[in-house]
PDB file of C-alpha atoms in Angstrom:
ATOM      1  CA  UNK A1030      40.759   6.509  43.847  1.00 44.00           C
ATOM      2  CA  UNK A1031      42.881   3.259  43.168  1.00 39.00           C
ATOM      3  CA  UNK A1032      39.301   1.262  43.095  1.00 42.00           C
ATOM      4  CA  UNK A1033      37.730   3.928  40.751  1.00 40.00           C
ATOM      5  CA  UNK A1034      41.226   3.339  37.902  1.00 38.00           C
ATOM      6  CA  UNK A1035      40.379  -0.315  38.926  1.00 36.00           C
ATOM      7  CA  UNK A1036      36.964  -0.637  37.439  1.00 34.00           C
ATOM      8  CA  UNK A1037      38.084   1.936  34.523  1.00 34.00           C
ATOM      9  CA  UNK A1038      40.668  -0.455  33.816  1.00 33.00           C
ATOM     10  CA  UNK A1039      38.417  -3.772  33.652  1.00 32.00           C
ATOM     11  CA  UNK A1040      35.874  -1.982  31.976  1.00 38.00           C
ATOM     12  CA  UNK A1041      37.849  -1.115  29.344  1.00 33.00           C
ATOM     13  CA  UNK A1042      39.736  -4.471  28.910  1.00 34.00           C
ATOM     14  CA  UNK A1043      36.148  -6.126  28.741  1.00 37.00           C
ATOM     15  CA  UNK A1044      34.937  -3.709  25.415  1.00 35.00           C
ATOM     16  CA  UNK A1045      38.175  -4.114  23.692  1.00 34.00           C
ATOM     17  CA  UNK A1046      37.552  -8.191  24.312  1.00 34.00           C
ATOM     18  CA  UNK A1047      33.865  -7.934  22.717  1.00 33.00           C
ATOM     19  CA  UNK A1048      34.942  -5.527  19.664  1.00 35.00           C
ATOM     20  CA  UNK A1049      37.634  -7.705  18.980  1.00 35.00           C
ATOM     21  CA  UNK A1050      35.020 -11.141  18.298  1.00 38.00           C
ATOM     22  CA  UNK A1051      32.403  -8.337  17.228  1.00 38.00           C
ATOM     23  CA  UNK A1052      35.056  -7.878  14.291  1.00 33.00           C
ATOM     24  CA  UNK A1053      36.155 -11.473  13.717  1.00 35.00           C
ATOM     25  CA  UNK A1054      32.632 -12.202  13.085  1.00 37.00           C
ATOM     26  CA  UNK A1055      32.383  -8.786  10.556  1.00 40.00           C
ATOM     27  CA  UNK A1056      29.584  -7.221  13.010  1.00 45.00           C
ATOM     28  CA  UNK A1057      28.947  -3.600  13.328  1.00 47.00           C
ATOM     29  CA  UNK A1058      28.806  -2.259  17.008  1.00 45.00           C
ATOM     30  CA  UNK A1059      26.854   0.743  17.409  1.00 46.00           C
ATOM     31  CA  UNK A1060      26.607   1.923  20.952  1.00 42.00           C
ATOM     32  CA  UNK A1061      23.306   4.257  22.139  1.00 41.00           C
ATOM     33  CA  UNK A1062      25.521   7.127  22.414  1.00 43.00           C
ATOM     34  CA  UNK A1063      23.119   9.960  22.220  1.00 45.00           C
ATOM     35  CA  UNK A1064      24.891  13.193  20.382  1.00 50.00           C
ATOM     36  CA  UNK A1065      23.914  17.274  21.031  1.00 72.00           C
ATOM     37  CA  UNK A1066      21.369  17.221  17.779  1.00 91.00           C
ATOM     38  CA  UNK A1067      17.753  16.931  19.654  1.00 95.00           C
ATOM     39  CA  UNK A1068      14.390  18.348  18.584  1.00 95.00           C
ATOM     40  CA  UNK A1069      11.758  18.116  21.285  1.00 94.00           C
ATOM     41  CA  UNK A1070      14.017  15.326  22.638  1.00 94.00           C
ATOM     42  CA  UNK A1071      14.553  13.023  19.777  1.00 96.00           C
ATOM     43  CA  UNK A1072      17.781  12.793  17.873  1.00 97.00           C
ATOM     44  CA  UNK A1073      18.133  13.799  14.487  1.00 97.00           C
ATOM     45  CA  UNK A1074      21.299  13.500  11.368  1.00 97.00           C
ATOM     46  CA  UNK A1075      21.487  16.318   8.692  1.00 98.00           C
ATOM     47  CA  UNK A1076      22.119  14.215   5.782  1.00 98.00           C
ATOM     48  CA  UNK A1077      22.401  17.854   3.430  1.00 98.00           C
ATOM     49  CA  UNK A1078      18.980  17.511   2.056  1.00 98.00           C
ATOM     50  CA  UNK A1079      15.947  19.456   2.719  1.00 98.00           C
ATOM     51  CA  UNK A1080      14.666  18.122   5.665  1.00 98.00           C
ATOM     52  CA  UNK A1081      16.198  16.771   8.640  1.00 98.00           C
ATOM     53  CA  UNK A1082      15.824  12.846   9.430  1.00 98.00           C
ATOM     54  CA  UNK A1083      15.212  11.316  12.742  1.00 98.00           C
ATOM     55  CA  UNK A1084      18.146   9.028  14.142  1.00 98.00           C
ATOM     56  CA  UNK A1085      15.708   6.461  14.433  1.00 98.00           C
ATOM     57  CA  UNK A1086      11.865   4.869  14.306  1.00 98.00           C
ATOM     58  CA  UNK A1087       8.682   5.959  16.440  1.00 98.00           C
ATOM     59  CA  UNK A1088       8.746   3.554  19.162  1.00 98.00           C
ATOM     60  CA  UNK A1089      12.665   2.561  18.796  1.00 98.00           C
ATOM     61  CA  UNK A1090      15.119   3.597  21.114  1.00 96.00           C
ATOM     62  CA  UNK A1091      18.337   3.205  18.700  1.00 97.00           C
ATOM     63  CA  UNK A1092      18.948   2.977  14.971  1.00 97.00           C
ATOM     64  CA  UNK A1093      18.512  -0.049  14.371  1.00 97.00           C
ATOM     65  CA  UNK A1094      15.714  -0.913  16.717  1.00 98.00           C
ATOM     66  CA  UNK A1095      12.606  -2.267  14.940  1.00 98.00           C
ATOM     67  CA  UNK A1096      10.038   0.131  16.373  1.00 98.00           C
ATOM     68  CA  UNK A1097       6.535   0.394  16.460  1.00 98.00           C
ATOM     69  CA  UNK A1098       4.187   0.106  13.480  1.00 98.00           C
ATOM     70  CA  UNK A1099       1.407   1.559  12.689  1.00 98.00           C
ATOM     71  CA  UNK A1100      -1.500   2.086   9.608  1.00 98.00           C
ATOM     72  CA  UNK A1101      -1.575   4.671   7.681  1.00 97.00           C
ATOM     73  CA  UNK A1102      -3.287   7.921   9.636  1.00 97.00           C
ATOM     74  CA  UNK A1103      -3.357   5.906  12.918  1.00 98.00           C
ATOM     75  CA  UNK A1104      -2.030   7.198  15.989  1.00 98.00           C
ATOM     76  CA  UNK A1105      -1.567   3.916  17.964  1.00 98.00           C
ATOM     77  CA  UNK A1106      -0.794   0.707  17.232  1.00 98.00           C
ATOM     78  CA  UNK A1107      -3.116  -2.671  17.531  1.00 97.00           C
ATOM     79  CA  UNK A1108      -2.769  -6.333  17.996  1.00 97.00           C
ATOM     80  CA  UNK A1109      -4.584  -7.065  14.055  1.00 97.00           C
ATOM     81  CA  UNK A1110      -3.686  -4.624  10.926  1.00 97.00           C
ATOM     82  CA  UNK A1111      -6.491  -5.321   8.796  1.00 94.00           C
ATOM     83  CA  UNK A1112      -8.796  -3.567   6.686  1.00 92.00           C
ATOM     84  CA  UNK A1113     -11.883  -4.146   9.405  1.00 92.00           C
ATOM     85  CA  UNK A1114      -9.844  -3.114  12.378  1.00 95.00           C
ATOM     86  CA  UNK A1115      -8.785  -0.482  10.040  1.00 95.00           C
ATOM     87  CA  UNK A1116     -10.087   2.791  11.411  1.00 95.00           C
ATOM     88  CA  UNK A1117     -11.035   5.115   8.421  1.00 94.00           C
ATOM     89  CA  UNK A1118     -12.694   1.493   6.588  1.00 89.00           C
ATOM     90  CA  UNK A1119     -15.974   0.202   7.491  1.00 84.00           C
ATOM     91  CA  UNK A1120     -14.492  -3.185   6.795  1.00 79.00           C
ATOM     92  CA  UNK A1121     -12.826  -3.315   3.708  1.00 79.00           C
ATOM     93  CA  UNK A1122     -10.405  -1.241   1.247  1.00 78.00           C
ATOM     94  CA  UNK A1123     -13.413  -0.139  -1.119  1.00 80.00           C
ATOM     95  CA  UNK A1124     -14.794   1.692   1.698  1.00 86.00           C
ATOM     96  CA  UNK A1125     -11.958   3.718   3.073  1.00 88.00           C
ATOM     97  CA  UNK A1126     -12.382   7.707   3.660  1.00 89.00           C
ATOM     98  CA  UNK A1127     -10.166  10.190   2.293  1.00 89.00           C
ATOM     99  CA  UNK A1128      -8.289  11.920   5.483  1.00 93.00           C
ATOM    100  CA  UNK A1129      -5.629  14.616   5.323  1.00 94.00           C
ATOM    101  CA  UNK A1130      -5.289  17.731   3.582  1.00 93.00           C
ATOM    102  CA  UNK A1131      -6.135  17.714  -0.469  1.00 90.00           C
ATOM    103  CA  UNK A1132      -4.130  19.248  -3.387  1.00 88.00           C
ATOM    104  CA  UNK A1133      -4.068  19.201  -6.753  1.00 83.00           C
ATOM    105  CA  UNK A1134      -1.227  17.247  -8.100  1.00 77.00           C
ATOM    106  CA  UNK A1135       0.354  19.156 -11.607  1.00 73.00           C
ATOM    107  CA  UNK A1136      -1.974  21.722 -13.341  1.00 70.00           C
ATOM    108  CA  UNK A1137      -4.426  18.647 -14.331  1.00 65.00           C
ATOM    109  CA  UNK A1138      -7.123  19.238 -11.705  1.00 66.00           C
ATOM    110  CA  UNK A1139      -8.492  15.608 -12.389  1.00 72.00           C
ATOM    111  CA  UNK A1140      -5.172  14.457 -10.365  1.00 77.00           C
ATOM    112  CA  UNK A1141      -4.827  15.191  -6.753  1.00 83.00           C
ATOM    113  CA  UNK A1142      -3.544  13.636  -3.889  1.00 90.00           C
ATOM    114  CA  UNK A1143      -4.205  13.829  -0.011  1.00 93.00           C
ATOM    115  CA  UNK A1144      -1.270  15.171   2.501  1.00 97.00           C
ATOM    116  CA  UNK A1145      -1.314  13.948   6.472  1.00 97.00           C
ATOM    117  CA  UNK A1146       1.464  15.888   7.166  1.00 97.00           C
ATOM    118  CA  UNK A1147       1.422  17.740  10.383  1.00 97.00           C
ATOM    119  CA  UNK A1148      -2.016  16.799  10.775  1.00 98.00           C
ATOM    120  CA  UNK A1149      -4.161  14.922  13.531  1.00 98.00           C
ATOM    121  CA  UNK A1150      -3.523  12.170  11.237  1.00 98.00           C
ATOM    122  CA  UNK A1151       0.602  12.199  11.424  1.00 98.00           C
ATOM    123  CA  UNK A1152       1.450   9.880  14.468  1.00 98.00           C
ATOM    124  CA  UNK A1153       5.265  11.539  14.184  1.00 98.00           C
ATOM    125  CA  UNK A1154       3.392  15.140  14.815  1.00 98.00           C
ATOM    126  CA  UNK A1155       1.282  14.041  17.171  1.00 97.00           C
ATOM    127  CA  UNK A1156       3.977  11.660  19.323  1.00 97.00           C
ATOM    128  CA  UNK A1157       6.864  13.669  18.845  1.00 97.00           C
ATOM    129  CA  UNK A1158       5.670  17.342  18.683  1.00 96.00           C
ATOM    130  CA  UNK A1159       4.746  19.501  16.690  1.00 95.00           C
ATOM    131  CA  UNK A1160       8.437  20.365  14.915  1.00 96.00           C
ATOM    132  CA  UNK A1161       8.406  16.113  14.096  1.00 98.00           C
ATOM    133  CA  UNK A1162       6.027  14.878  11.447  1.00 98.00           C
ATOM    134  CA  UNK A1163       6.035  12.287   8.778  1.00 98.00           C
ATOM    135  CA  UNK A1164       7.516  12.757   5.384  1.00 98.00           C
ATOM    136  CA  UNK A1165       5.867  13.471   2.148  1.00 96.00           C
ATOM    137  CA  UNK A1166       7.287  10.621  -0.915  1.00 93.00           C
ATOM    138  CA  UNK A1167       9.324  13.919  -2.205  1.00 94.00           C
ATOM    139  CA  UNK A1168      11.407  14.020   0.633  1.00 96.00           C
ATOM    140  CA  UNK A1169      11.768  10.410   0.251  1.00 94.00           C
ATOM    141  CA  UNK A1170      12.544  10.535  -2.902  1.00 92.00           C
ATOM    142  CA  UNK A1171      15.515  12.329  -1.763  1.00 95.00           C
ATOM    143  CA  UNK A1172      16.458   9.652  -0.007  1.00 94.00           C
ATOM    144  CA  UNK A1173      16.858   7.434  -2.868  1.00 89.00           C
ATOM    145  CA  UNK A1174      18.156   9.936  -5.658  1.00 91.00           C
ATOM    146  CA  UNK A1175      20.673  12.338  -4.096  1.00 95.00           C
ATOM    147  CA  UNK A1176      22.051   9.192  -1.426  1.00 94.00           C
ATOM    148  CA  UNK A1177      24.276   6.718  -1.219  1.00 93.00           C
ATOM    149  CA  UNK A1178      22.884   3.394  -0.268  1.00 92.00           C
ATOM    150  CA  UNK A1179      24.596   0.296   1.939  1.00 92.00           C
ATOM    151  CA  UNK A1180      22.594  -2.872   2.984  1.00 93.00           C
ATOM    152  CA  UNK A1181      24.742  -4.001   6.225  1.00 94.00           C
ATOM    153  CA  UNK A1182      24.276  -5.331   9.612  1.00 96.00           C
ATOM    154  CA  UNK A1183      24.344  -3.468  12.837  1.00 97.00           C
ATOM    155  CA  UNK A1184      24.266  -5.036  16.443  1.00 96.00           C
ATOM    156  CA  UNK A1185      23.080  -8.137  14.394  1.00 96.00           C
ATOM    157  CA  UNK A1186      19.773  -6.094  12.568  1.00 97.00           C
ATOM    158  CA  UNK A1187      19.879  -6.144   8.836  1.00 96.00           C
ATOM    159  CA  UNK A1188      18.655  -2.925   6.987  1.00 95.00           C
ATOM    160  CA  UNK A1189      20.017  -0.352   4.979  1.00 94.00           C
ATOM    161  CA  UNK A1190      22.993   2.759   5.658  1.00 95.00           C
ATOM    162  CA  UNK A1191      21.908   5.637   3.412  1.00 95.00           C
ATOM    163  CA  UNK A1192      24.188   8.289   3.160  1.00 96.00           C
ATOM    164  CA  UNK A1193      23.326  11.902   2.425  1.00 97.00           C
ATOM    165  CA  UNK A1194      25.550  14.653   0.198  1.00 97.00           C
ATOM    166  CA  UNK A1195      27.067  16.004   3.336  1.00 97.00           C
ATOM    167  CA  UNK A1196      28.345  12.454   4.506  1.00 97.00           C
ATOM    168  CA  UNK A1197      26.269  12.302   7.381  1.00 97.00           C
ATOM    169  CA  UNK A1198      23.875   9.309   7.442  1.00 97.00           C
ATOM    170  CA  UNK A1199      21.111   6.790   8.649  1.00 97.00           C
ATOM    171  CA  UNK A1200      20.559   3.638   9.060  1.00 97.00           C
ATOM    172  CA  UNK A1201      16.931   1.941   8.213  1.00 96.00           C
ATOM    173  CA  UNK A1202      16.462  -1.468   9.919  1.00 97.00           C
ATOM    174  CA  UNK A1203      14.466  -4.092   7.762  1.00 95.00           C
ATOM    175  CA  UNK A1204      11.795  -3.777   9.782  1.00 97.00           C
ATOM    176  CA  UNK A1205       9.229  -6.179   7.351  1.00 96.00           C
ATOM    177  CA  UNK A1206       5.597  -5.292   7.866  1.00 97.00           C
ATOM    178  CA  UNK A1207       2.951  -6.172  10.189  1.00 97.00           C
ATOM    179  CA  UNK A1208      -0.516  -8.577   8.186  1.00 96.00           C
ATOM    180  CA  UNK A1209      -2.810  -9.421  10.323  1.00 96.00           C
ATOM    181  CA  UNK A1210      -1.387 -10.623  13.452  1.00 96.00           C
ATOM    182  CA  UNK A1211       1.910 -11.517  11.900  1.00 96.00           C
ATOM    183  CA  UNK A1212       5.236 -10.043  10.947  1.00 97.00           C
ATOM    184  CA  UNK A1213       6.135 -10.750   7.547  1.00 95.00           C
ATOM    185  CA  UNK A1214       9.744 -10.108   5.937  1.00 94.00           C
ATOM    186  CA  UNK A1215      11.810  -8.923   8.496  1.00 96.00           C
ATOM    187  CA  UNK A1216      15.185  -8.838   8.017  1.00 94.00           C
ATOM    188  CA  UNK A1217      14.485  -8.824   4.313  1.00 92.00           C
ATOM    189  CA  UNK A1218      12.782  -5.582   3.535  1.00 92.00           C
ATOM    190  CA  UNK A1219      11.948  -2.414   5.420  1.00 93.00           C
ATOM    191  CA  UNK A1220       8.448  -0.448   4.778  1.00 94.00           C
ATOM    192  CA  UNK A1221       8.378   2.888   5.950  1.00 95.00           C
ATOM    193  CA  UNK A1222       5.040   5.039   5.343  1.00 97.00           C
ATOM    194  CA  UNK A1223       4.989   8.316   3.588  1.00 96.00           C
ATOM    195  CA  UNK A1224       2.430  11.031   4.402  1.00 97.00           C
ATOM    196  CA  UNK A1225       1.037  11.111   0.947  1.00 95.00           C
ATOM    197  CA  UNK A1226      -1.481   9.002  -0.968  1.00 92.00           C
ATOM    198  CA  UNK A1227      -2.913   9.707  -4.655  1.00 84.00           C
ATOM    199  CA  UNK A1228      -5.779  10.459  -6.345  1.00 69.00           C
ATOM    200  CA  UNK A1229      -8.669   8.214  -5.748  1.00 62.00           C
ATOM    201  CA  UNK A1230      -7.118   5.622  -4.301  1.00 67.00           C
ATOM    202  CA  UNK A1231      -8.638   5.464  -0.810  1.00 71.00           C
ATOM    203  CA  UNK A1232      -7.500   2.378   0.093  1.00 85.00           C
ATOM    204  CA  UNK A1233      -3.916   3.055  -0.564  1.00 91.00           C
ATOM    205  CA  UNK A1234      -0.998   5.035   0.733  1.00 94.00           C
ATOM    206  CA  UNK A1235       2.722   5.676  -0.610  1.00 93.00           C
ATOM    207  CA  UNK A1236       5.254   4.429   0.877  1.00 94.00           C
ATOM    208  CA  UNK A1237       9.340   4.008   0.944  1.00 93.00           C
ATOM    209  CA  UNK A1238      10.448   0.203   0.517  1.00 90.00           C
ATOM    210  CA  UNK A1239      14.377  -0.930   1.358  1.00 89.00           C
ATOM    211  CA  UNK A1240      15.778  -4.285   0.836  1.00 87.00           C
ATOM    212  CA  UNK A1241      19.123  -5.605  -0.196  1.00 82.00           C
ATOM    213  CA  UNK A1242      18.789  -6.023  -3.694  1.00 73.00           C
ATOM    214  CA  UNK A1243      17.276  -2.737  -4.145  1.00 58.00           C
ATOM    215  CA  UNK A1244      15.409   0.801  -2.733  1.00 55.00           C
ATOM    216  CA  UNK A1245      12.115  -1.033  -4.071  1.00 47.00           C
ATOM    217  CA  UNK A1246      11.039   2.035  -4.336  1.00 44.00           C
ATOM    218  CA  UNK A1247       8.903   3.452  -7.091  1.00 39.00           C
ATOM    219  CA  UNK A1248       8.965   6.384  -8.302  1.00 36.00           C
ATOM    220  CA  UNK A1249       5.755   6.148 -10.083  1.00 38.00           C
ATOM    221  CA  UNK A1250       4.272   6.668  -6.316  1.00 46.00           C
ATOM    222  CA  UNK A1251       3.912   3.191  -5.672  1.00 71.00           C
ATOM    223  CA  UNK A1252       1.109   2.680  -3.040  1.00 84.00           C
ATOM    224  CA  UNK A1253      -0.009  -0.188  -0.703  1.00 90.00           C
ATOM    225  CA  UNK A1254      -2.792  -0.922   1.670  1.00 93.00           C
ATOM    226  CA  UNK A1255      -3.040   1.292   4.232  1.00 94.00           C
ATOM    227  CA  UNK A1256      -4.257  -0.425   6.694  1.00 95.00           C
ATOM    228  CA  UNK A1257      -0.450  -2.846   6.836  1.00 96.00           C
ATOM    229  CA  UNK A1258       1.310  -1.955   9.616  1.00 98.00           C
ATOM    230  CA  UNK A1259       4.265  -0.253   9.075  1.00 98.00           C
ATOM    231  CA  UNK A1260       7.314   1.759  10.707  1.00 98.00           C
ATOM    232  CA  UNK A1261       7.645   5.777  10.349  1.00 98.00           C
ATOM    233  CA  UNK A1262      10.770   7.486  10.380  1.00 98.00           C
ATOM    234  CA  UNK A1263      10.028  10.990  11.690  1.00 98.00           C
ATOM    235  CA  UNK A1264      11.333  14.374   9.733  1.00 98.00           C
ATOM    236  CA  UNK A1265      11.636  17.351  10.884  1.00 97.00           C
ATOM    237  CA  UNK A1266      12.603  20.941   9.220  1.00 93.00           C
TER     238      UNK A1266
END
């Protein structure tokens, strides 16, 4: 018993020691603490909005934790994110297949827009279960109009706190994006796909953009190539 209150003791002594530089050096410690709100076995926050958002990235095992990244409607991810190792391309942007579900956007029917929600497309749905999926650029949207937004630092990863109505929030680690072979801006920006793209752009997908001076994100449905590699945060209802 005396040895068990003897490692207690040191134990505790030696976190109170690394807070105390972790806060002379104005560093957030998070520690993997896992709480009782699990879906299929994956964490998620209730930020008060309309869907519930995933504690952290496909392929991350905390917060802030980079993750995986992955094109738009792949499953797996690859060692080259380009537009010929691109899977729904025959080898370049031009040539890219509409995949998903499609709607009409509005009551033009000349707009419309494809969904890969829930789909075989929708690596969250398809990694995570079927109560995970990725979310549509409305629910992002949410994100960014009805949330309050922090850039900080957490266990020494930059990205962005966004906090929802209810107080609860998330934090999105600058993940950058994967070109190529290479990862470019991260630590300075954070990509995160949606499941939507519009209209007749084929080659394109939406997507939600963080950074420190700003969301960067557009809310006239700003799309990219979809063959860039970049992270998902998982939703779930």
């Amino acid at each position: 018993m005396i040895t068990q209150y003897r490692f207690v003791i040191i134990h505790i002594v030696a976190m109170l020691i690394f807070t105390t530089n972790a806060i002379a050096q104005n560093i957030t410690i998070v520690a993997p603490v896992k709480g009782e709100n699990f879906i299929d076995g994956h964490e998620y926050v209730d930020l008060g909005l309309s869907v519930k958002w995933a504690t952290c990235n496909i392929g991350a095992e905390n917060s802030w934790d980079y993750g995986d990244y992955y094109s738009w409607g792949e499953n797996e991810t690859k060692n080259i994110y380009w537009s010929k190792t691109y899977k729904y391309c025959s080898g370049d942007t031009d040539s890219c297949i509409d995949i998903g579900e499609k709607y009409l956007y509005g009551d033009n029917s000349e707009y419309y827009y494809h969904d890969i929600s829930s789909t075989q497309y929708d690596v969250a749905y398809n990694k995570w279960g079927k109560h995970w999926r990725m979310p549509t650029i409305w629910e992002t949207r949410e994100l960014e109009n009805k949330c309050k937004w922090i850039w900080e630092e957490v266990n020494g990863i930059k990205g962005a706190r966004v906090i929802g109505p209810n107080g609860n929030s998330i934090f999105l680690p600058a993940t950058g994006a994967k070109k190529g072979n290479k990862i470019e801006h991260r630590g300075q920006h954070g990509y995160y796909w949606t499941s939507i793209n519009f209209g007749n752009e084929y080659g394109y997908a939406t997507y939600l953009g963080v950074s420190q001076n700003s969301r960067e994100y557009d809310t006239q449905f700003f799309q990219n190539f979809r063959f860039h590699g970049y992270a998902i945060r998982p939703v779930s209802k």
